[in-house]
Short mmCIF file of N, CA and C in Angstrom, two decimals:
data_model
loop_
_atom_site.label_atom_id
_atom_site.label_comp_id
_atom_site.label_asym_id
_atom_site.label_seq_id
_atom_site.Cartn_x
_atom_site.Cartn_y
_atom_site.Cartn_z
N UNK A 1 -98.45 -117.88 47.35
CA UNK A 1 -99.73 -117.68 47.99
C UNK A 1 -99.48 -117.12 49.38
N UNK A 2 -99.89 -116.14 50.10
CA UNK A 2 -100.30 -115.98 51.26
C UNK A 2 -101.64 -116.12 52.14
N UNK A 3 -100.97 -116.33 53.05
CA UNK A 3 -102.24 -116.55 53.87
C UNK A 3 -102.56 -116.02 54.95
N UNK A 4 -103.22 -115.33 54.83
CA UNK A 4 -103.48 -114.59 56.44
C UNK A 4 -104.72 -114.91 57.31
N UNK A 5 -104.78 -115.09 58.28
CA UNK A 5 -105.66 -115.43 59.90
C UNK A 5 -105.97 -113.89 60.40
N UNK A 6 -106.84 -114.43 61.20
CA UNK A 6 -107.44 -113.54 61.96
C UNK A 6 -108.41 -113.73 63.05
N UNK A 7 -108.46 -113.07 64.08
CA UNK A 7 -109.32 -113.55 65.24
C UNK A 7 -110.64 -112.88 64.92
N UNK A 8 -111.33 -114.17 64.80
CA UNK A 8 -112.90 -113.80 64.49
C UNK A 8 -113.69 -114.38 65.70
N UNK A 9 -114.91 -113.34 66.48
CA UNK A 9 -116.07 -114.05 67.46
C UNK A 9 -117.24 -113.93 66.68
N UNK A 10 -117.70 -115.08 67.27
CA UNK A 10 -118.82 -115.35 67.13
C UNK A 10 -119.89 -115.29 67.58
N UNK A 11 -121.16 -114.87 68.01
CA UNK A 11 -121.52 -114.75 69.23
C UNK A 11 -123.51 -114.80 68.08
N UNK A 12 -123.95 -115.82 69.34
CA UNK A 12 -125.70 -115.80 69.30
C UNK A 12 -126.55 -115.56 70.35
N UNK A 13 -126.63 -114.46 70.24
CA UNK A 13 -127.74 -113.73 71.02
C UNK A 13 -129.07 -114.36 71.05
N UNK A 14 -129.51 -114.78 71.85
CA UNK A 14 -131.33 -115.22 72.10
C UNK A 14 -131.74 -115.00 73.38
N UNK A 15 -133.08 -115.15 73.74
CA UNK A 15 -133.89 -114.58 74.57
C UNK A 15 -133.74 -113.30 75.15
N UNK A 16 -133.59 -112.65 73.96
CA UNK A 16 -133.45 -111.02 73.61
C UNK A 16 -134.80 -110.51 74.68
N UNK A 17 -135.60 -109.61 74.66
CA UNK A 17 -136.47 -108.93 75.32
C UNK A 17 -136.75 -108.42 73.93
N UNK A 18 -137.95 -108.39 72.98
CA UNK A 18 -138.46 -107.87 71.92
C UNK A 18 -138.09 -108.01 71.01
N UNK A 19 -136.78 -108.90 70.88
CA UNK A 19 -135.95 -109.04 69.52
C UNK A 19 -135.96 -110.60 69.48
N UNK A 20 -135.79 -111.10 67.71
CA UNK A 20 -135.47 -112.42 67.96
C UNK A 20 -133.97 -112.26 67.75
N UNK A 21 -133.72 -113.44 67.95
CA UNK A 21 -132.30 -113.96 67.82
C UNK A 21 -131.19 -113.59 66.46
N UNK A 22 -129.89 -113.10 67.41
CA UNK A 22 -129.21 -111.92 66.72
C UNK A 22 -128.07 -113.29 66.74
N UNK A 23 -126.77 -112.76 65.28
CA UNK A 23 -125.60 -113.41 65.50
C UNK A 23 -124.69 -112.71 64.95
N UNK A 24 -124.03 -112.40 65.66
CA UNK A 24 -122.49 -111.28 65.56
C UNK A 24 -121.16 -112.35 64.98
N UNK A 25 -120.93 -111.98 63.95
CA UNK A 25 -119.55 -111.84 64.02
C UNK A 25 -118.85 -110.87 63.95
N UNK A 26 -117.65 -110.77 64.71
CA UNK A 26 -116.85 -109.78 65.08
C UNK A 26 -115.54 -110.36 64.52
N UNK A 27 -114.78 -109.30 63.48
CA UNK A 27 -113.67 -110.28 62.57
C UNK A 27 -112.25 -109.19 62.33
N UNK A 28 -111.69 -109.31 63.77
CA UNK A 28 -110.47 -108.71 63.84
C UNK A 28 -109.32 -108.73 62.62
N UNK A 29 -109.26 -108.29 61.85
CA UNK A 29 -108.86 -108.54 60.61
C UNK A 29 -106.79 -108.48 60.37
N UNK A 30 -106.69 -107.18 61.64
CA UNK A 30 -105.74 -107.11 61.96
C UNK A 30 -105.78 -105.81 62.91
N UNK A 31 -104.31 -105.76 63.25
CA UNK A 31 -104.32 -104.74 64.44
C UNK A 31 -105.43 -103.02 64.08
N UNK A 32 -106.27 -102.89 64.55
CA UNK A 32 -107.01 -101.63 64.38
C UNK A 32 -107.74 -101.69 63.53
N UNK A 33 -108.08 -102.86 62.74
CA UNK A 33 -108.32 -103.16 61.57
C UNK A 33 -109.99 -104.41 62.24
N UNK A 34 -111.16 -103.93 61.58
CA UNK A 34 -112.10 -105.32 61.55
C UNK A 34 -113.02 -104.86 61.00
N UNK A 35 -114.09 -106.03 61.08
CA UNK A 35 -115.65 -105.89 60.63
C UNK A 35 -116.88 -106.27 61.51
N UNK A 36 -117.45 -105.73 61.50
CA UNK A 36 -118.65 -106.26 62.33
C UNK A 36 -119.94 -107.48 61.39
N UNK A 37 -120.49 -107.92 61.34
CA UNK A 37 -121.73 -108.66 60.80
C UNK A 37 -122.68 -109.36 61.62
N UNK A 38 -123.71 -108.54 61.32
CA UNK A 38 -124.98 -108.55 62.24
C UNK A 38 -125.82 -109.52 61.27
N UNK A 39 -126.38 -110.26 62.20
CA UNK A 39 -128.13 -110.88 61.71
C UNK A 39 -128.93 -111.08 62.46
N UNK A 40 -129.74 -110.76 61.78
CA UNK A 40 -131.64 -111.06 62.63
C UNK A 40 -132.81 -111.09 61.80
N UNK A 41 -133.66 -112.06 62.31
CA UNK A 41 -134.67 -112.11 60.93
C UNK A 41 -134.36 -112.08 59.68
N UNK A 42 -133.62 -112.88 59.19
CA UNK A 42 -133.19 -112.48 57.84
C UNK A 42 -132.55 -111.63 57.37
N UNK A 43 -132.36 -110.39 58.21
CA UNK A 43 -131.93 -109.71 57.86
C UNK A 43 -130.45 -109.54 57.56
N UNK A 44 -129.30 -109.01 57.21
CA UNK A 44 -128.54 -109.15 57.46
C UNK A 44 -127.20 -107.47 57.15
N UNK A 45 -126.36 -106.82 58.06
CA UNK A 45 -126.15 -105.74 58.10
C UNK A 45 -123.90 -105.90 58.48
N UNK A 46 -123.52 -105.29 57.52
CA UNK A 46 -122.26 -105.88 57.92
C UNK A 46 -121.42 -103.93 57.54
N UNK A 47 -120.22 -103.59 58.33
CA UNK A 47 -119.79 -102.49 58.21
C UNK A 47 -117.97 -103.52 58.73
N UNK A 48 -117.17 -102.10 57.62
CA UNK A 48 -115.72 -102.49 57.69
C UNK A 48 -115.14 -101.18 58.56
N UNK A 49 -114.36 -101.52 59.62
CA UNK A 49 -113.78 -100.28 60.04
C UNK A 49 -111.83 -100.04 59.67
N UNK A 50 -111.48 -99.62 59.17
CA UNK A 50 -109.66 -99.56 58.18
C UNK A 50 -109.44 -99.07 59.70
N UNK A 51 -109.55 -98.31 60.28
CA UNK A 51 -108.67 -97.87 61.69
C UNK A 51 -109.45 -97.52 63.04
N UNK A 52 -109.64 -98.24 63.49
CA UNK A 52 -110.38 -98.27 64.72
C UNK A 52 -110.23 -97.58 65.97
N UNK A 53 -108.71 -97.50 66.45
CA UNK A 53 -108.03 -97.11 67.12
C UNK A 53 -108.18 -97.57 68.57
N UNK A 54 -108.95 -98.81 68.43
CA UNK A 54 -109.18 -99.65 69.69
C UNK A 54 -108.42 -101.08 69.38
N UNK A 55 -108.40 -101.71 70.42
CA UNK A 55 -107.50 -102.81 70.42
C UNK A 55 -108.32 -104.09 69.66
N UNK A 56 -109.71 -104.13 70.05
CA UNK A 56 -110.55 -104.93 69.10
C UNK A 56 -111.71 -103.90 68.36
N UNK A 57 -112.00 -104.69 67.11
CA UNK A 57 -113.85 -104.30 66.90
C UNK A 57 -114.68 -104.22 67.57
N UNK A 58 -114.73 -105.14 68.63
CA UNK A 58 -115.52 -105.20 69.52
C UNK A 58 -115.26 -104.14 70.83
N UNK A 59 -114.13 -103.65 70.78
CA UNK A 59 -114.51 -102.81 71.73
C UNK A 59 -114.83 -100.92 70.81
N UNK A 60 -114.24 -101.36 69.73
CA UNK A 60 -114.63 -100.17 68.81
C UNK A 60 -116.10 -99.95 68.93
N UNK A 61 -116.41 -100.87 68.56
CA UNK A 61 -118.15 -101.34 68.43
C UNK A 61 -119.30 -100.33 69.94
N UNK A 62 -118.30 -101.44 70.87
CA UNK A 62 -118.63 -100.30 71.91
C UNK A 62 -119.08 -99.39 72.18
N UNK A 63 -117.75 -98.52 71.85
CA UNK A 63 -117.35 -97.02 72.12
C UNK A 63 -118.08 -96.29 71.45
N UNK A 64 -118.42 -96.64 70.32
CA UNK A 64 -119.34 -95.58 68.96
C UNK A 64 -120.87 -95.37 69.44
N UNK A 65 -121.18 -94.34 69.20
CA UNK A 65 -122.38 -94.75 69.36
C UNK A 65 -123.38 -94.80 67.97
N UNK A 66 -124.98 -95.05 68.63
CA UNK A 66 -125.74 -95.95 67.79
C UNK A 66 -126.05 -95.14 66.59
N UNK A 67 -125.80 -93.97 66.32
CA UNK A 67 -126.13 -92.94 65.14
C UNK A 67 -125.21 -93.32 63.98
N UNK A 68 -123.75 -93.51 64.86
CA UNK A 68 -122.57 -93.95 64.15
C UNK A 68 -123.03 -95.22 63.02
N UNK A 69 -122.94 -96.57 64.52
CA UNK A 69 -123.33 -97.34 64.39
C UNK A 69 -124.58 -98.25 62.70
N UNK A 70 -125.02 -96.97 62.81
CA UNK A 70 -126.27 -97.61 61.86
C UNK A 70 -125.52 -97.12 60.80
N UNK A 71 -125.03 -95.30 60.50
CA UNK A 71 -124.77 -95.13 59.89
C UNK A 71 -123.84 -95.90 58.87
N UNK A 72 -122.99 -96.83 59.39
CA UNK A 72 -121.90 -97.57 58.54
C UNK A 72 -122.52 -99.09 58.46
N UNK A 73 -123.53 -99.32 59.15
CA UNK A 73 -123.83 -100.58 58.80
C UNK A 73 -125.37 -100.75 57.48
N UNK A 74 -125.65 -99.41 58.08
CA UNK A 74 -127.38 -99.23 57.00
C UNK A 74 -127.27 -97.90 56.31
N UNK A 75 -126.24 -97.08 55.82
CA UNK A 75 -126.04 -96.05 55.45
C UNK A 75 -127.21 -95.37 55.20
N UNK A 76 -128.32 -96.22 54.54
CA UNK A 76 -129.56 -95.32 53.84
C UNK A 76 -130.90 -94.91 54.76
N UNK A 77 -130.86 -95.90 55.54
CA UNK A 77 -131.85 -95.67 56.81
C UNK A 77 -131.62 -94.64 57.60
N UNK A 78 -132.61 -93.92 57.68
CA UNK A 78 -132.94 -92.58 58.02
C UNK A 78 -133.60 -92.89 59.94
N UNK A 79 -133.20 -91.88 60.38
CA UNK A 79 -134.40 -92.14 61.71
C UNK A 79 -136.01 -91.75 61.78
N UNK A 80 -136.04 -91.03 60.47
CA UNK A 80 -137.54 -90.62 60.56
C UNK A 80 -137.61 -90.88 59.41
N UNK A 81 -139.27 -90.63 59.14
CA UNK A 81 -139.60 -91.24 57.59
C UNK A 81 -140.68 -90.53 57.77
N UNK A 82 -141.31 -90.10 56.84
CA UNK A 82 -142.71 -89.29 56.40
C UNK A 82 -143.93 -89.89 56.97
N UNK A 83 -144.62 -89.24 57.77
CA UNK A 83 -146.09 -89.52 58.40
C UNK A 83 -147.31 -88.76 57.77
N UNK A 84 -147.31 -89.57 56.44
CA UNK A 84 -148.35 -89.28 55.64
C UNK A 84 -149.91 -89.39 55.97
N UNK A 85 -150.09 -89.63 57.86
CA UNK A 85 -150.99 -89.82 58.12
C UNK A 85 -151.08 -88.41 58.59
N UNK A 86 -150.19 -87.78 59.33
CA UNK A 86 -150.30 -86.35 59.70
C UNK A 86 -150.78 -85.24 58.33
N UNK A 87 -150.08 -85.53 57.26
CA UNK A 87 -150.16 -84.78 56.28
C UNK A 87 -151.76 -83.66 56.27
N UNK A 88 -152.65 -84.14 56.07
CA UNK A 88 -153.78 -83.25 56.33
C UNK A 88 -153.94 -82.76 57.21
N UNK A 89 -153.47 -82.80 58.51
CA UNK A 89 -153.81 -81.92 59.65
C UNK A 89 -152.49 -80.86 59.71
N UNK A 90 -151.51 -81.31 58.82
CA UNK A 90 -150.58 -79.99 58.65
C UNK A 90 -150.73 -79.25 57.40
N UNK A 91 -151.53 -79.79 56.83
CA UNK A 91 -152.16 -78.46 55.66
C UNK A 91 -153.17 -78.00 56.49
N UNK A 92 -154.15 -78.55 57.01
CA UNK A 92 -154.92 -77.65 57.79
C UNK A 92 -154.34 -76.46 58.96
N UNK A 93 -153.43 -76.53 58.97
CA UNK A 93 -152.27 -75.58 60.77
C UNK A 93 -152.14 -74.96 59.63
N UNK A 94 -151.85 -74.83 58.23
CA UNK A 94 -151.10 -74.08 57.30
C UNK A 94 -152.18 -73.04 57.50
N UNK A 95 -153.48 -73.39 57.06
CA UNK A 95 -154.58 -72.69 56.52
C UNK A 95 -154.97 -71.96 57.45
N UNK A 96 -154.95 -72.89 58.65
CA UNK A 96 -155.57 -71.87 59.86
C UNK A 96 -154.93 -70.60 60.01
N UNK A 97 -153.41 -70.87 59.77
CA UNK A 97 -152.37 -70.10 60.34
C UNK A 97 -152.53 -68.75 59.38
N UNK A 98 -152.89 -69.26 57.95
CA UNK A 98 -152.56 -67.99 57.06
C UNK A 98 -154.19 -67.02 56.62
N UNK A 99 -155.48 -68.62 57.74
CA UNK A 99 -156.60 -67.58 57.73
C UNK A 99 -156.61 -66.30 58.71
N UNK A 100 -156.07 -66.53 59.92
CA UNK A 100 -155.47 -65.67 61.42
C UNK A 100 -154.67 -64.81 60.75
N UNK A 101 -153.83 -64.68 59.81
CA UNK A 101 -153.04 -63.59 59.59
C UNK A 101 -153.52 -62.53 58.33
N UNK A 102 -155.17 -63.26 57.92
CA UNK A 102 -155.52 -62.35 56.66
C UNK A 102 -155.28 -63.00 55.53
N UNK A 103 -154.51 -63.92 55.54
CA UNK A 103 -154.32 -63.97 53.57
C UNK A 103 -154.86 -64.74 53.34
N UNK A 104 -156.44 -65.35 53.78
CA UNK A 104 -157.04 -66.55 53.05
C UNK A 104 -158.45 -65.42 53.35
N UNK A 105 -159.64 -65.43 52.83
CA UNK A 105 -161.02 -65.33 53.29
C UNK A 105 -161.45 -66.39 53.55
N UNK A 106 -162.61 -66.21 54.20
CA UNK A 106 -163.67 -67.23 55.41
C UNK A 106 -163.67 -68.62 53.68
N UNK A 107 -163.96 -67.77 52.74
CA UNK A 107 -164.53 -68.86 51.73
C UNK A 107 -163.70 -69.50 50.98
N UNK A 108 -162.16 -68.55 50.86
CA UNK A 108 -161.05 -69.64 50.28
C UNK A 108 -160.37 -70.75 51.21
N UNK A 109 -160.39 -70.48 52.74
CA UNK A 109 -159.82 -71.14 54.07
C UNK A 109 -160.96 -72.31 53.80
N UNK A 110 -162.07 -71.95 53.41
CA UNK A 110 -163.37 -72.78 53.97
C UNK A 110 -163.17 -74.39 52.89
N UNK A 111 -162.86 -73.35 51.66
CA UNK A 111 -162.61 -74.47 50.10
C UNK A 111 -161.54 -75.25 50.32
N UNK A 112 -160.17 -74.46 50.69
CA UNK A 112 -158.97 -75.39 51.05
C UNK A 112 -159.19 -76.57 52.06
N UNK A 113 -159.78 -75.89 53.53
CA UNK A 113 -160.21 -76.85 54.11
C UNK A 113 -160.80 -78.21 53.77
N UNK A 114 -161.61 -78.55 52.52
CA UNK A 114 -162.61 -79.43 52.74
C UNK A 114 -161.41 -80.27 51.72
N UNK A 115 -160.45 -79.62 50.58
CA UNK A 115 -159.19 -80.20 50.00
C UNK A 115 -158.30 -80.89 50.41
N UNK A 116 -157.88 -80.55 51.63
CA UNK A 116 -157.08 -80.84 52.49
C UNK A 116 -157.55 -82.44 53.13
N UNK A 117 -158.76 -82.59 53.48
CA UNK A 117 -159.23 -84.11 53.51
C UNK A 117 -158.68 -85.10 52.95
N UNK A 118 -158.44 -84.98 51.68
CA UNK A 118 -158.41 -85.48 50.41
C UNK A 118 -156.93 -85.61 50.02
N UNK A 119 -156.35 -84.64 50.21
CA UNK A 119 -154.90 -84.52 50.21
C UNK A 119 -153.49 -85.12 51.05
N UNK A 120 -152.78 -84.71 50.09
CA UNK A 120 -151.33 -85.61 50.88
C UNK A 120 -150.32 -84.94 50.44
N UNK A 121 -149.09 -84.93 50.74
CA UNK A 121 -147.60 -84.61 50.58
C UNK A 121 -147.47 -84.71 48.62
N UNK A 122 -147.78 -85.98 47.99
CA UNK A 122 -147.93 -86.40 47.00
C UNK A 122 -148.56 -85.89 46.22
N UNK A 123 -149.98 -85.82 46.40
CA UNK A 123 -150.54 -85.43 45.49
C UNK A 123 -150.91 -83.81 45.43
N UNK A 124 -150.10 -83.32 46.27
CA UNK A 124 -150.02 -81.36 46.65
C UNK A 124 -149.17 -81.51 45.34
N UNK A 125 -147.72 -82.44 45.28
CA UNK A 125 -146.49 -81.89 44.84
C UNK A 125 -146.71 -82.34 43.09
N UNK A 126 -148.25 -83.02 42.81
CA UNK A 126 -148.11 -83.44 41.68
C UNK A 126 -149.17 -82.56 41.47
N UNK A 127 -149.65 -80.96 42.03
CA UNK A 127 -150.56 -80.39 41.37
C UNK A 127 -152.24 -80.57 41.62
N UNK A 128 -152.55 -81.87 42.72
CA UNK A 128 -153.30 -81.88 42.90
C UNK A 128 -154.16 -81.78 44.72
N UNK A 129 -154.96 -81.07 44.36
CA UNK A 129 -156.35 -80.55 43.74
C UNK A 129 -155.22 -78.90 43.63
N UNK A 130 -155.59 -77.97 42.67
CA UNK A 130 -154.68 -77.01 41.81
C UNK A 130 -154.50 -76.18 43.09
N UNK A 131 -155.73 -75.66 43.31
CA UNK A 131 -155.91 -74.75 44.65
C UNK A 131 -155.23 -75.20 45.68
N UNK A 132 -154.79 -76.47 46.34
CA UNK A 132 -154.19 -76.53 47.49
C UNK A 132 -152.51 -76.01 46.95
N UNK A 133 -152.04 -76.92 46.42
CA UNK A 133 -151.34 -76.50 45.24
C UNK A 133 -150.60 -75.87 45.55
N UNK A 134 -151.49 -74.45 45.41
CA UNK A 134 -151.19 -72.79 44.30
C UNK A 134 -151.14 -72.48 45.73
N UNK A 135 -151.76 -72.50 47.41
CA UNK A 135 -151.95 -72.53 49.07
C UNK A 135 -150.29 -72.55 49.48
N UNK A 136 -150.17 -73.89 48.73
CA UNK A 136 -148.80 -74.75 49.84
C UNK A 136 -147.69 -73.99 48.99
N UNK A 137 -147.42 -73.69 47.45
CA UNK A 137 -146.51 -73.03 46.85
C UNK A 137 -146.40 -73.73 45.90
N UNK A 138 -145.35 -73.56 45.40
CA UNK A 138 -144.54 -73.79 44.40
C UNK A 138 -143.72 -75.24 44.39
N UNK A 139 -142.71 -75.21 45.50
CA UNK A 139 -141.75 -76.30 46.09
C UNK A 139 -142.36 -76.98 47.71
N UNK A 140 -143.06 -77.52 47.18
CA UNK A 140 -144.35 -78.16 48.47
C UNK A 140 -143.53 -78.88 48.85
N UNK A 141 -142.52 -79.40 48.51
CA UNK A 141 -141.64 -80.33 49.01
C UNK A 141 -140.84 -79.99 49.65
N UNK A 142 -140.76 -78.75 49.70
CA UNK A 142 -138.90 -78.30 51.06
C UNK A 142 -139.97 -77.81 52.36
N UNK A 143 -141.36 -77.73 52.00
CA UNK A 143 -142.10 -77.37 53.64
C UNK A 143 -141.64 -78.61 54.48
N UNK A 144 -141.54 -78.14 56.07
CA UNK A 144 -141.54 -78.90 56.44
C UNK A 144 -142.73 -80.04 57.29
N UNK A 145 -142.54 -80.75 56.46
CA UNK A 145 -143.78 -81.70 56.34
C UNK A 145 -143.82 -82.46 57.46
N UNK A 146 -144.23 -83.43 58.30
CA UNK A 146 -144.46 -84.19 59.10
C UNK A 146 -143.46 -85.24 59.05
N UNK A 147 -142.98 -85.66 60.52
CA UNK A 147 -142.34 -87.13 60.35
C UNK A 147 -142.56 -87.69 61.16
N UNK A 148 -142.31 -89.82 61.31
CA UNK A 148 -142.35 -90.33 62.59
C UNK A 148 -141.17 -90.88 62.97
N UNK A 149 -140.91 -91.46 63.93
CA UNK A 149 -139.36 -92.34 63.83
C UNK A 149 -139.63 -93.40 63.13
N UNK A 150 -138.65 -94.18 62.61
CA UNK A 150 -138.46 -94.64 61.92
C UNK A 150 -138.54 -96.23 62.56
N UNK A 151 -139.26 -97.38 62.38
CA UNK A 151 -139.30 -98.64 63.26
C UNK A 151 -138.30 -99.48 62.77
N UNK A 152 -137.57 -99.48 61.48
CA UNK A 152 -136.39 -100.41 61.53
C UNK A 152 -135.06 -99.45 61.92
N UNK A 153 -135.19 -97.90 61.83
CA UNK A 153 -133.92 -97.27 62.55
C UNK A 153 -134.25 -97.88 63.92
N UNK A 154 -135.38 -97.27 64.52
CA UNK A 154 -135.09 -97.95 66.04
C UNK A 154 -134.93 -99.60 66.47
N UNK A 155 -135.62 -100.57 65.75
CA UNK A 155 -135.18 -101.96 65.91
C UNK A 155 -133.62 -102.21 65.19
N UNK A 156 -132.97 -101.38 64.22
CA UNK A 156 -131.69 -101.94 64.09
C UNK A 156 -130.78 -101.30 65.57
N UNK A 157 -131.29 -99.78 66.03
CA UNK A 157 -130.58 -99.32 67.51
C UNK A 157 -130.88 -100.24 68.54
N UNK A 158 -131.89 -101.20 68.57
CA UNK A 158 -131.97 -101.43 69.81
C UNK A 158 -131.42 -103.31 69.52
N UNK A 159 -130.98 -103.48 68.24
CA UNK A 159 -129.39 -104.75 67.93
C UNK A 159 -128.76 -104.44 68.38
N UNK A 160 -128.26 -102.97 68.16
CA UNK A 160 -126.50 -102.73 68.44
C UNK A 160 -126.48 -102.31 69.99
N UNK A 161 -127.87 -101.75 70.51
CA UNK A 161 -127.47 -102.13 72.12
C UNK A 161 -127.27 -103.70 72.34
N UNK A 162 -128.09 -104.65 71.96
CA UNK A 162 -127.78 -106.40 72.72
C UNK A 162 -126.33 -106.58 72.13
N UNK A 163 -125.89 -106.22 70.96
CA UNK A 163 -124.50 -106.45 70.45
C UNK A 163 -123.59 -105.76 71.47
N UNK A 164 -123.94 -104.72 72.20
CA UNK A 164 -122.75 -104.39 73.13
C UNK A 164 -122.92 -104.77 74.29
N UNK A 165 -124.30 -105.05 74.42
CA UNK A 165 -124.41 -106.10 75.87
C UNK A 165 -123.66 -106.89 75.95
N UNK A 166 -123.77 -107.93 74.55
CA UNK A 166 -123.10 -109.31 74.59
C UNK A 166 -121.52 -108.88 74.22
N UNK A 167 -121.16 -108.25 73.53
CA UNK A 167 -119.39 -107.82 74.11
C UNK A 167 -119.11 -107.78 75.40
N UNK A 168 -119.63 -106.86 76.04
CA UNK A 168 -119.04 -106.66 77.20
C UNK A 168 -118.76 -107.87 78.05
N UNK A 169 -120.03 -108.47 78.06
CA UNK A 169 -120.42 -109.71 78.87
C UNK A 169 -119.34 -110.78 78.81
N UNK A 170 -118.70 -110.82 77.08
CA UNK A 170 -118.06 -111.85 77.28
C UNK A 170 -116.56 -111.10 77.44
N UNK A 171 -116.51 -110.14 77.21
CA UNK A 171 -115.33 -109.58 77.86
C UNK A 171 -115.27 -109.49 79.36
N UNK A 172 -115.87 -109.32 80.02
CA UNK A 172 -115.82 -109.21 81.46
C UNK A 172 -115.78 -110.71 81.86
N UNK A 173 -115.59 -112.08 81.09
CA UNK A 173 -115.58 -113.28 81.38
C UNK A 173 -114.21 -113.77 81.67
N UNK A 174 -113.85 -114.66 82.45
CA UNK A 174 -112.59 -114.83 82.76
C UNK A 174 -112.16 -115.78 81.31
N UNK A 175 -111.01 -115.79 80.37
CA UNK A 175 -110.17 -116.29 79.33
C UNK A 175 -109.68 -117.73 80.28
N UNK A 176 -109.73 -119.09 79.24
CA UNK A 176 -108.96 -119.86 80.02
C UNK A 176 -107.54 -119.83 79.13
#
């Protein structure tokens, strides 16, 4: 059997400013070698780094920044996400745009217009109403459509800032 150790911190973050209460472990696994594991609200977000090239995780952790950061801990979380509330007022910029250049008349701009109410990203790309449709194209889906930021990309960025707060902090602490 072997057995191997490792220097693991621990650390609980509270009376955050907008966040509840975060708890890091930081799990030096070996030289250049660790893991990070985040929680909050239930949530819970953990990334392995094989070569760090810093002396701890925690100062790896650091150094990276927060694009990095999410990327290896939430791979799938995006920073923006679709603002399906915009969606009709950017088929309408479409219409305006292509009544100003001639290719709609007063009465097809006028019909799309009142479609466009009614409409969304979704139901353009499933054919409906035909006419907006047949307006937006073919591949309604590669326009570029509307986005907002994203509220758990920015609440998981604004963890991994208190997570490097609280590194530093206890690094800058005197060791007994």
């Amino acid at each position: 059997m072997k057995i191997e150790t490792s220097k693991v911190t621990r650390l609980r973050l509270t009376e955050l400013t907008s966040l509840d209460p975060v708890e890091v472990i930081a799990d030096n696994i070996a030289e250049h070698k660790g893991k990070v594991t985040i929680t909050c609200y239930g949530q819970s977000w953990t990334a392995y780094w094989g070569s760090t090239g810093c002396d701890s995780v925690e100062e790896f952790f650091c150094s990276a920044g927060n694009d990095y950061l999410i990327g290896c801990l939430s791979p799938m979380l995006t920073s923006r996400i679709q603002d399906k509330d915009a969606d009709s007022e950017f088929i309408k910029s479409k219409i305006l745009k292509a009544r100003r250049a001639g290719e709609l008349t007063k009465d097809e701009a006028h019909s799309l217009w009142w479609d466009a109410d009614c409409a969304d990203r979704d139901s353009i790309t499933f054919g409906y109403p035909s006419d907006l449709k047949e307006f937006m194209g073919e591949e309604p889906w590669h326009l570029d459509w509307p986005t907002a930021p994203n509220h758990d990309y920015t609440y998981l960025s604004r963890i991994c800032d208190a997570v490097k707060a609280a590194f530093n902090e206890v690094k800058e602490q005197p060791h007994d």
